[in-house]
XYZ file of C-alpha atoms in Angstrom:
110
model
C -2.844 -2.349 7.406
C 0.837 -4.457 8.076
C 2.041 -7.515 6.547
C 4.091 -9.149 9.279
C 5.331 -11.658 7.034
C 8.403 -9.565 4.883
C 10.047 -12.208 3.377
C 9.077 -15.297 1.681
C 11.045 -17.548 4.357
C 9.413 -15.131 7.635
C 8.895 -18.747 9.937
C 4.711 -18.061 11.211
C 4.923 -20.869 13.917
C 7.637 -18.932 15.557
C 5.792 -17.356 18.887
C 9.585 -15.250 19.633
C 10.523 -15.235 15.611
C 10.960 -11.132 13.976
C 7.592 -11.060 12.456
C 5.762 -12.171 15.660
C 8.229 -9.557 17.240
C 6.819 -7.306 14.367
C 2.934 -8.256 14.796
C 3.066 -7.816 17.751
C 5.089 -4.394 18.820
C 2.225 -2.848 15.055
C -0.603 -4.037 17.398
C 1.399 -1.790 20.818
C 2.668 1.103 18.785
C -1.372 1.694 16.411
C -3.325 -0.192 19.381
C -5.768 -0.477 16.732
C -10.157 -1.149 17.080
C -9.745 -3.902 14.613
C -7.761 -6.452 13.640
C -8.696 -8.264 10.139
C -7.195 -10.835 9.480
C -7.353 -11.803 6.117
C -7.512 -15.938 6.538
C -7.785 -18.554 9.695
C -3.803 -18.551 9.750
C -3.318 -14.865 10.483
C -5.824 -15.651 13.162
C -3.903 -18.395 14.528
C -0.847 -16.044 14.055
C -2.911 -13.246 16.131
C -3.484 -16.276 19.373
C 0.438 -17.170 18.459
C 2.337 -14.380 20.029
C 0.452 -13.633 22.821
C -1.109 -9.934 22.293
C -1.271 -8.754 26.119
C -4.699 -9.541 28.008
C -5.499 -11.103 24.708
C -8.443 -13.871 24.647
C -8.066 -16.310 21.903
C -9.605 -16.027 18.496
C -11.442 -18.736 16.982
C -9.804 -18.731 14.153
C -12.933 -20.754 11.740
C -15.001 -17.945 12.488
C -15.278 -16.739 9.526
C -16.629 -13.218 9.164
C -18.040 -12.780 12.720
C -16.151 -9.683 15.477
C -15.000 -11.470 18.001
C -13.080 -9.591 20.887
C -9.086 -10.272 21.143
C -8.947 -7.439 24.128
C -11.062 -5.395 26.151
C -10.040 -2.841 23.508
C -9.913 -4.915 20.466
C -11.653 -6.939 18.353
C -11.263 -9.244 15.085
C -12.603 -10.049 12.132
C -11.361 -13.255 9.877
C -12.119 -13.271 6.308
C -11.227 -16.251 4.081
C -7.984 -15.822 2.986
C -7.577 -13.893 -0.131
C -5.327 -15.265 -2.113
C -7.727 -18.715 -2.036
C -10.625 -15.757 -2.532
C -9.577 -15.046 -6.011
C -10.217 -17.662 -8.179
C -13.472 -18.388 -8.251
C -16.793 -17.233 -7.498
C -18.387 -18.886 -4.874
C -14.511 -18.131 -2.496
C -15.393 -14.341 -3.837
C -17.984 -13.772 -2.674
C -17.826 -15.722 0.772
C -15.108 -13.054 0.895
C -16.929 -10.005 0.629
C -19.718 -11.174 2.797
C -17.472 -11.962 5.510
C -15.336 -8.202 4.549
C -18.800 -6.517 5.231
C -18.799 -7.207 8.738
C -15.988 -4.141 9.276
C -19.267 -2.042 7.554
C -20.894 -2.620 9.799
C -18.518 -2.604 13.149
C -17.553 0.491 11.726
C -21.021 1.552 11.292
C -21.946 0.569 14.876
C -18.681 3.592 16.493
C -20.753 5.910 18.462
C -19.564 9.715 16.948
C -17.084 11.382 18.028
């Protein structure tokens, strides 16, 4: 897991700023199979940084797998901070997050 916004004043609208460059480098180093975007704003930020070979993901497509690159999938959940206070919001978050378990179960054995 990573948190590209390290400071409260980090600009998450600047595709060439430090948070964008940090996240892009993290993706290149770790070569993840899946990126779980904790909220639509995170998905929009992923689109902004222009990951090589990436297709745009729909930030509003909550709880469904989307193909970012030929080797990386994404899963967008509701914003976790906004999901902590109300029971129905918590259920919506966990329902979307459960897709990660189904994704993992479908991986081929090694």
